[in-house]
CSV table of C-alpha atoms (C1' of nucleotides) in Angstrom, one decimal:
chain,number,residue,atom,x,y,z
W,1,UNK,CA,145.3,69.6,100.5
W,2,UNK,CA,146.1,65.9,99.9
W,3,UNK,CA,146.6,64.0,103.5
W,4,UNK,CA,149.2,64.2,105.7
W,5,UNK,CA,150.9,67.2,103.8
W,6,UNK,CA,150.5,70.2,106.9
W,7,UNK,CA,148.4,73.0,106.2
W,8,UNK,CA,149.8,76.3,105.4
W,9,UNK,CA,151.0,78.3,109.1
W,10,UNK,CA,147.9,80.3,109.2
W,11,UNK,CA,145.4,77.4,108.7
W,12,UNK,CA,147.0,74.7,111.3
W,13,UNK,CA,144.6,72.8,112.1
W,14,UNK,CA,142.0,74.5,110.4
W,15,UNK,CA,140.4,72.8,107.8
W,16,UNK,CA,137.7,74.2,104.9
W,17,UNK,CA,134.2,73.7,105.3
W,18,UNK,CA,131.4,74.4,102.9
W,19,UNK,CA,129.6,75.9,105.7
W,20,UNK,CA,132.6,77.7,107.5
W,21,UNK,CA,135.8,76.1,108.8
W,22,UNK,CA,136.8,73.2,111.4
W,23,UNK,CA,139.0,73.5,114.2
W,24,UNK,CA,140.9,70.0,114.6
W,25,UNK,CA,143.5,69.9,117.1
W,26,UNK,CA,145.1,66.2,118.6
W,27,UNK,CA,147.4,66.4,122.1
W,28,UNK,CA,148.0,63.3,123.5
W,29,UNK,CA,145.6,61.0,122.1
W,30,UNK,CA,142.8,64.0,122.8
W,31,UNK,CA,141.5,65.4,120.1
W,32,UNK,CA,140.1,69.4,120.5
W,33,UNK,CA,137.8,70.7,117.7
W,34,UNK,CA,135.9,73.2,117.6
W,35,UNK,CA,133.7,74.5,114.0
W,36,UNK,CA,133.1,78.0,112.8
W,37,UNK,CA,130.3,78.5,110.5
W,38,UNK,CA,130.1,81.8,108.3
W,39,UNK,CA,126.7,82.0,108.9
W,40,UNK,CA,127.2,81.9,112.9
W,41,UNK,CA,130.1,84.1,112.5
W,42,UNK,CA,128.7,87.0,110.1
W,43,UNK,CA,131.1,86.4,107.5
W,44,UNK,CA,134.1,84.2,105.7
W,45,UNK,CA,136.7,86.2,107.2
W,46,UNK,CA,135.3,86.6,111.2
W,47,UNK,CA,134.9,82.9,111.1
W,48,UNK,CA,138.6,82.4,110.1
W,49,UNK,CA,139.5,84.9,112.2
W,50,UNK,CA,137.8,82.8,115.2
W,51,UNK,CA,138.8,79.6,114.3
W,52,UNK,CA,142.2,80.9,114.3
W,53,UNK,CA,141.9,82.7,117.6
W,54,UNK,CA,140.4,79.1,119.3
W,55,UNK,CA,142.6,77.2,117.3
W,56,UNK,CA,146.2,79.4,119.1
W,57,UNK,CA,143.9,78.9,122.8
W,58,UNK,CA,144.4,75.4,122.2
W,59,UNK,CA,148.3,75.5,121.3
W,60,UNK,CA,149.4,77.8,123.8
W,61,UNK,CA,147.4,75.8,126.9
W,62,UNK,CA,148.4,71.9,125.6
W,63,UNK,CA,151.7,72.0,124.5
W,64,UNK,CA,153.1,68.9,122.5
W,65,UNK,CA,154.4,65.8,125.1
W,66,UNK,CA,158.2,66.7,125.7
W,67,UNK,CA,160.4,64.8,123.2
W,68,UNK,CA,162.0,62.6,126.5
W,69,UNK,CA,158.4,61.8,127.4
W,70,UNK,CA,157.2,60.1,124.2
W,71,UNK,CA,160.9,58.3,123.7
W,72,UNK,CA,160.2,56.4,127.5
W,73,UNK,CA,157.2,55.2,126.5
W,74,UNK,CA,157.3,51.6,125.7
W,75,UNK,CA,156.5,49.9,123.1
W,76,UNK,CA,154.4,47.2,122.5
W,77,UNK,CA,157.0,45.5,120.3
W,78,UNK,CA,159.6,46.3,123.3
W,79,UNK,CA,161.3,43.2,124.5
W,80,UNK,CA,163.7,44.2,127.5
W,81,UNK,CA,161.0,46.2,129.7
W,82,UNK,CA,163.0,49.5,129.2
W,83,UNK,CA,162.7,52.2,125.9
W,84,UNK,CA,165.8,52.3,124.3
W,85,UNK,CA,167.4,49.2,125.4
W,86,UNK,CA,167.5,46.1,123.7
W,87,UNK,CA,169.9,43.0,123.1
W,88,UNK,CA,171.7,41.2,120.5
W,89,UNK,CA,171.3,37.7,120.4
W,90,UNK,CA,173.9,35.8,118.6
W,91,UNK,CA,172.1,32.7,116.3
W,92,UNK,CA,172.4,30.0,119.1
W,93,UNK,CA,170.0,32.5,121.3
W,94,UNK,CA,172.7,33.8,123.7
W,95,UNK,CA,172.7,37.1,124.3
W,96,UNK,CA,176.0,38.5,122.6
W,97,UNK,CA,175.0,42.3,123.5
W,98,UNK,CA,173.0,44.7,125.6
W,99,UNK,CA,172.8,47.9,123.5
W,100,UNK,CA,171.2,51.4,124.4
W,101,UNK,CA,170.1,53.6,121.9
W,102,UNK,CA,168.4,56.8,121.5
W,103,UNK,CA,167.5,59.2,118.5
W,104,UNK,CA,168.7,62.9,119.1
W,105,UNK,CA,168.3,63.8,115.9
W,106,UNK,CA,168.2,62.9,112.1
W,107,UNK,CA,171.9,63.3,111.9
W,108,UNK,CA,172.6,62.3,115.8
W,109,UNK,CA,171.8,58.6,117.4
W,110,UNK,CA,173.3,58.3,120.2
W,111,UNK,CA,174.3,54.4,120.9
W,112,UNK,CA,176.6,52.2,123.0
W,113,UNK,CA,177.0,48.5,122.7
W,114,UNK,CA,177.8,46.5,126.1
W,115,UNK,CA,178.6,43.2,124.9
W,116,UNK,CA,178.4,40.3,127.2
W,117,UNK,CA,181.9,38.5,126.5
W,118,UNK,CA,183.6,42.0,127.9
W,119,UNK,CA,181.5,43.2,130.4
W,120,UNK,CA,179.6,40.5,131.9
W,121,UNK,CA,176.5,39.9,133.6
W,122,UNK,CA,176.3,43.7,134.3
W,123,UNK,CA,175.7,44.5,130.6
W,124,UNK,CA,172.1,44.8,130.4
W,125,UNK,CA,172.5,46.9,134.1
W,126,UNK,CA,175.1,49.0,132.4
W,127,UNK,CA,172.8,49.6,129.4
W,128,UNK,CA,170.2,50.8,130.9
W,129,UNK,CA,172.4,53.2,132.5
W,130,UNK,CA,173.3,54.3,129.2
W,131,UNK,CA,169.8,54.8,128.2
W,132,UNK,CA,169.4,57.1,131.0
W,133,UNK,CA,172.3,59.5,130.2
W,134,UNK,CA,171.4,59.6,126.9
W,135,UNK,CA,168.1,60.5,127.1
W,136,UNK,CA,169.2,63.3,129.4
W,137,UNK,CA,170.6,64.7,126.2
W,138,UNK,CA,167.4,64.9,124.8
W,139,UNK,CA,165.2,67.9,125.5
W,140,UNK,CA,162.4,70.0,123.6
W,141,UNK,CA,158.9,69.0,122.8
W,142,UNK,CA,158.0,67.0,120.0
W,143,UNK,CA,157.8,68.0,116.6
W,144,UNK,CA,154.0,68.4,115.1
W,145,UNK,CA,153.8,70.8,112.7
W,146,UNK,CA,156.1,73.2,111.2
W,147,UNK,CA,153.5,76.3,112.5
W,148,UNK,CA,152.8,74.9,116.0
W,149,UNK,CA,156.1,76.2,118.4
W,150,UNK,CA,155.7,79.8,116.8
W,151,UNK,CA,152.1,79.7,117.3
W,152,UNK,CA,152.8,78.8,121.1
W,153,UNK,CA,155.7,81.2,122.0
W,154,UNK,CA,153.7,83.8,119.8
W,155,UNK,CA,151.5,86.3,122.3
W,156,UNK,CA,148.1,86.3,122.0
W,157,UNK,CA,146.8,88.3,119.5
W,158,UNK,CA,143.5,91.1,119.0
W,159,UNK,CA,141.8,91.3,122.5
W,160,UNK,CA,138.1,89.2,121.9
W,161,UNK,CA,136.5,92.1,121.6
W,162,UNK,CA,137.0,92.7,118.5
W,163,UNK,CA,136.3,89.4,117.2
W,164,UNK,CA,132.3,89.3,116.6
W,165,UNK,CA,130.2,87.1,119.2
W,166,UNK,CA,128.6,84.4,117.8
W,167,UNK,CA,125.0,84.8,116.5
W,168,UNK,CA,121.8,82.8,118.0
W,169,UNK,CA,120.4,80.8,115.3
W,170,UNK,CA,117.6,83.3,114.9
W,171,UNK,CA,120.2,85.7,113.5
W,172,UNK,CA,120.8,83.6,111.0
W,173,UNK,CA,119.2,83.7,107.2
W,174,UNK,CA,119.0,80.3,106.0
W,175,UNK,CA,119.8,79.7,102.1
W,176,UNK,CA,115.8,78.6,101.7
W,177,UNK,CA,114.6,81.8,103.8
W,178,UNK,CA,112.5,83.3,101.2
W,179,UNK,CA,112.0,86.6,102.8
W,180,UNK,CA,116.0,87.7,102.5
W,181,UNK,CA,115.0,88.6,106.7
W,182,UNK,CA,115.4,85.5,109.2
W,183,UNK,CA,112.3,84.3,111.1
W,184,UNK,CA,109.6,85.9,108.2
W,185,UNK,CA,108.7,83.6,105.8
W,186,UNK,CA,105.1,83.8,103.3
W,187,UNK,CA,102.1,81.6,104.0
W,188,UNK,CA,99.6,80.3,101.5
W,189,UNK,CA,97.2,78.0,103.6
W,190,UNK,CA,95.8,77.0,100.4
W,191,UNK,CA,95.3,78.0,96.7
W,192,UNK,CA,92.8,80.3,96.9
W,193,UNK,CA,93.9,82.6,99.7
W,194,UNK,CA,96.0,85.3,98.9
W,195,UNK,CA,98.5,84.5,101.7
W,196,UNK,CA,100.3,86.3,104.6
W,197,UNK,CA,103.5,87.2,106.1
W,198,UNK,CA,104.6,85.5,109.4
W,199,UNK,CA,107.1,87.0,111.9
W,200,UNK,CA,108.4,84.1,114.4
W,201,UNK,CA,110.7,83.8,116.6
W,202,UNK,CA,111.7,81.0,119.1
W,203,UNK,CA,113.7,81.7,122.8
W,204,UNK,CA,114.6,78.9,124.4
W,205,UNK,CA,112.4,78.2,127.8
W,206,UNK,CA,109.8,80.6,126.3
W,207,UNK,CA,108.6,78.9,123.3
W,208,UNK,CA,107.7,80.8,119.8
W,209,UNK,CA,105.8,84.1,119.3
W,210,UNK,CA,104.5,84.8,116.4
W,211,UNK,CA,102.1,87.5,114.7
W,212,UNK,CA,100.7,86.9,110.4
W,213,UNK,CA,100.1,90.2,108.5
W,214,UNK,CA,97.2,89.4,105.8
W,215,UNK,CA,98.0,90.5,102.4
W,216,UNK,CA,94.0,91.2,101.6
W,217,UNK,CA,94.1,93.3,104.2
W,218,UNK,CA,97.4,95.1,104.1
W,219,UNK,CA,98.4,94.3,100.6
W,220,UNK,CA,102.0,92.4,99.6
W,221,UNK,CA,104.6,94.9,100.0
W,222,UNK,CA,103.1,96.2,103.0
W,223,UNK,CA,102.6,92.9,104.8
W,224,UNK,CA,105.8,91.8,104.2
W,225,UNK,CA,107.3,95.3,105.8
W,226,UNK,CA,105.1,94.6,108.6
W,227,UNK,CA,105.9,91.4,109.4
W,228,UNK,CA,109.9,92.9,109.1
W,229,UNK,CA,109.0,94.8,111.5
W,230,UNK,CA,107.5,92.6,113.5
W,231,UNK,CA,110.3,90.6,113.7
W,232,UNK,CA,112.7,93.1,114.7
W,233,UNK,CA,110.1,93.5,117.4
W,234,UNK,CA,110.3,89.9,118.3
W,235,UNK,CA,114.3,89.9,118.7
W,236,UNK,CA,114.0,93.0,120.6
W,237,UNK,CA,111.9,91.4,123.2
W,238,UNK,CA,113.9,88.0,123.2
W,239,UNK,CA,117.3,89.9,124.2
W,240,UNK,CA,115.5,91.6,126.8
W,241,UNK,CA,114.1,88.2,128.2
W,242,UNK,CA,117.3,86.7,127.7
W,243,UNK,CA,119.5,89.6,129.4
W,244,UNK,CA,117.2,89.8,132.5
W,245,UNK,CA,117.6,85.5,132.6
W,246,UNK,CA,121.5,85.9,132.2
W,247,UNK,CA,122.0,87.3,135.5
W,248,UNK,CA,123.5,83.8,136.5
W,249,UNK,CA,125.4,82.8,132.8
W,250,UNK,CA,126.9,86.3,133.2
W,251,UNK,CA,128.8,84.9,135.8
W,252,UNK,CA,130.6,82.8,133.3
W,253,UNK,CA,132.8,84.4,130.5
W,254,UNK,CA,130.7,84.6,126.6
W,255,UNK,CA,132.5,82.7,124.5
W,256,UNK,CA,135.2,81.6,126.5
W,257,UNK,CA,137.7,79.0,125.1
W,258,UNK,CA,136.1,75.6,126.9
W,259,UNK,CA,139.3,73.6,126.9
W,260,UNK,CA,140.9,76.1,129.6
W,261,UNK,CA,137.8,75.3,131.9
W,262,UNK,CA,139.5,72.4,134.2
W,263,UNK,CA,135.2,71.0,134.2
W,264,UNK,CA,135.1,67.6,132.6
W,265,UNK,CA,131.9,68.2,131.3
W,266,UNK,CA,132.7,70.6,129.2
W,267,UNK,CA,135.8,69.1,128.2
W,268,UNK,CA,134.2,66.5,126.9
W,269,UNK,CA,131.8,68.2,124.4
W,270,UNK,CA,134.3,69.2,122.1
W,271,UNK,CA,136.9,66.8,122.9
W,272,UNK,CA,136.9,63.1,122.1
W,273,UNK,CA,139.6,60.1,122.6
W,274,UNK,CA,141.1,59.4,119.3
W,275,UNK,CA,141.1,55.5,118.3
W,276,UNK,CA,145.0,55.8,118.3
W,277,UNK,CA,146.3,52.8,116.4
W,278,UNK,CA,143.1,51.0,116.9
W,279,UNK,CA,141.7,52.1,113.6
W,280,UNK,CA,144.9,52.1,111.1
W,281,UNK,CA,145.4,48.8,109.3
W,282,UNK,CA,148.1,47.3,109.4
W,283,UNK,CA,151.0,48.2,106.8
K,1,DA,C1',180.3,49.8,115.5
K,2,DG,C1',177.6,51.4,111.9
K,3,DG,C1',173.8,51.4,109.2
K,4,DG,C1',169.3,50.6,107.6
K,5,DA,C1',164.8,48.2,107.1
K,6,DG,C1',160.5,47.5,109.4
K,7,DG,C1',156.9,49.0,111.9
K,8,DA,C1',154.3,51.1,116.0
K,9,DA,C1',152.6,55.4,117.6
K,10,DA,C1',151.1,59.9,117.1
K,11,DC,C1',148.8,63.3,114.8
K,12,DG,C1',147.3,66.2,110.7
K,13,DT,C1',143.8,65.9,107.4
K,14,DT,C1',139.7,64.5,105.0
K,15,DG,C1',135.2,62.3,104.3
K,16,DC,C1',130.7,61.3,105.5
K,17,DG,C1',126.7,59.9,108.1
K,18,DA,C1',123.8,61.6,112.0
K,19,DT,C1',121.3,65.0,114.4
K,20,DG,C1',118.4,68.9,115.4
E,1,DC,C1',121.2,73.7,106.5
E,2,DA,C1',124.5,74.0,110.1
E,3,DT,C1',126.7,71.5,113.2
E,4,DC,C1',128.3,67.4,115.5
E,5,DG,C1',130.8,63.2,115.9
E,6,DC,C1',133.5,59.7,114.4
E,7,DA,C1',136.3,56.8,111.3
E,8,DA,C1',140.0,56.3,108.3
E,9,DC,C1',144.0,57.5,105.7
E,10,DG,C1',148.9,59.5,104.8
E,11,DT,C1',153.1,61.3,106.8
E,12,DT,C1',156.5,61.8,110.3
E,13,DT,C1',159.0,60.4,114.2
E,14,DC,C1',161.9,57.2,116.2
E,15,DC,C1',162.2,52.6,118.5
E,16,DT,C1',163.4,47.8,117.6
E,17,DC,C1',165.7,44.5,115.3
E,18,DC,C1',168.9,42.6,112.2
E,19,DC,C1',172.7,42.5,109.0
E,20,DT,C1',177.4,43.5,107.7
DNA sequence: AGGGAGGAAACGTTGCGATG
DNA sequence: CATCGCAACGTTTCCTCCCT
């Protein structure tokens, strides 16, 4: 997708990843992202299917600045001190006109002239008032993308629980794991032992357990079943640890959407001010 | 009064280095 | 390797200015 052409409906703001997909949303200078890796999410399609579910949270709870908003802010490049309003200046530097003016539409400006030499002093006052009708003629929220207003009037979609939770990292087989099962991996101390198999897992404010199956004394195939075992042991015992220690995050919603938490701190994990204009060169 | 060029701002999109 | 975080680029919107 070449830049600055939008993305299909279904993958607003959703871009590809090798690992997964990328949730990158911007609302007022704020930028909301979020990433959804096929390995977290058990699959290509579930981590689509969350990134699109995060990425319609996002729409529906930071709607685009209303059009009227964004057309009173000023300028830098404003002269006059009000959006929209701006004079002529005949070549001698007198002002020959105050003139309001404000963009409806692609096939509707509105815009009045108030020319000094008819109405007087009270031209630029007069303009201003202009500006201020007109922009009462403007309504609706600005335009981002062709997907976004459907996507916000749309209702929510599947309740979450049929979207899978996301997996620990323990859950997830690595493209190296040489095992084909997570957290079991062969050991060769050196080139004369025969090896072993090692089950390990880590929990978080536990440290690792681990147990090493000998293949001299089980044999290969065996070992390796053992130490499968083992680990399925292991994860057992860690979602028991960490069920009985979740009494207080149970309090707080799994795998809520972050961004409808009014807590600055979390806010500002996955959100980040964007160097508007700072950053683009200059045309 | 009308029209259009120029350009600032905003945001979607992509790339890539850093981190654990 | 997965994820994070940021910078930068291209397009669109629409304000400002200037010319006829």
């Amino acid at each position: 997708m070449p830049k600055g052409i939008p993305n299909p409906a279904a993958m607003y703001g959703i871009y590809l990843r090798s690992w997964g997909y990328e949730v990158s949303i911007v609302r007022n200078g704020k930028r909301y992202f979020q990433q959804f890796g096929r390995a977290s999410y058990g699959g290509d399609a579930q981590a689509l299917r969350q990134a699109q579910e995060w990425r319609d949270g996002v729409v529906r709870s930071v709607p685009p600045v209303p059009r009227r908003t964004r057309a009173e802010k000023l300028r830098v490049n404003n002269t006059t001190g009000v959006s929209g309003v701006f004079c002529q200046v005949a070549p001698g530097g007198k002002v020959r006109a105050w003139v309001a003016k404000t963009y409806i539409g692609q096939d509707e400006i509105l815009r009045t002239d108030f020319p000094v030499n008819t109405v007087g002093e009270s031209a630029q006052a007069l303009a201003i008032e202009e500006r201020a009708r007109q922009l009462e003629r403007m309504d609706g929220l600005a335009k981002l993308h062709p997907a976004e207003e459907s996507i916000r009037t749309s209702p929510p979609s599947a309740p979450a629980g049929l979207l899978a939770p996301k997996r620990s990292k323990s859950e997830i087989r690595r493209s190296t794991n040489s095992s084909g099962v997570s957290g079991v991996h062969f050991k060769a101390p050196n080139p004369g032992h025969p090896g072993y198999w090692l089950a390990i897992t880590y929990t978080a404010g536990r440290g690792s357990v681990s147990k090493a199956f000998s293949i001299k004394e089980h044999g290969p195939e065996k070992a390796k079943q053992l130490a499968i075992e083992e680990r399925q042991r292991q994860l057992e015992e860690k979602l028991a640890f960490l069920q009985q220690d979740s009494s207080v995050a149970a309090r707080t919603p799994p795998l809520s959407i972050p961004f409808l938490l009014d807590q600055p701190s979390q806010a500002s994990s996955l959100q980040h001010g964007m160097t508007a204009g700072g950053t683009r060169p200059p045309q």
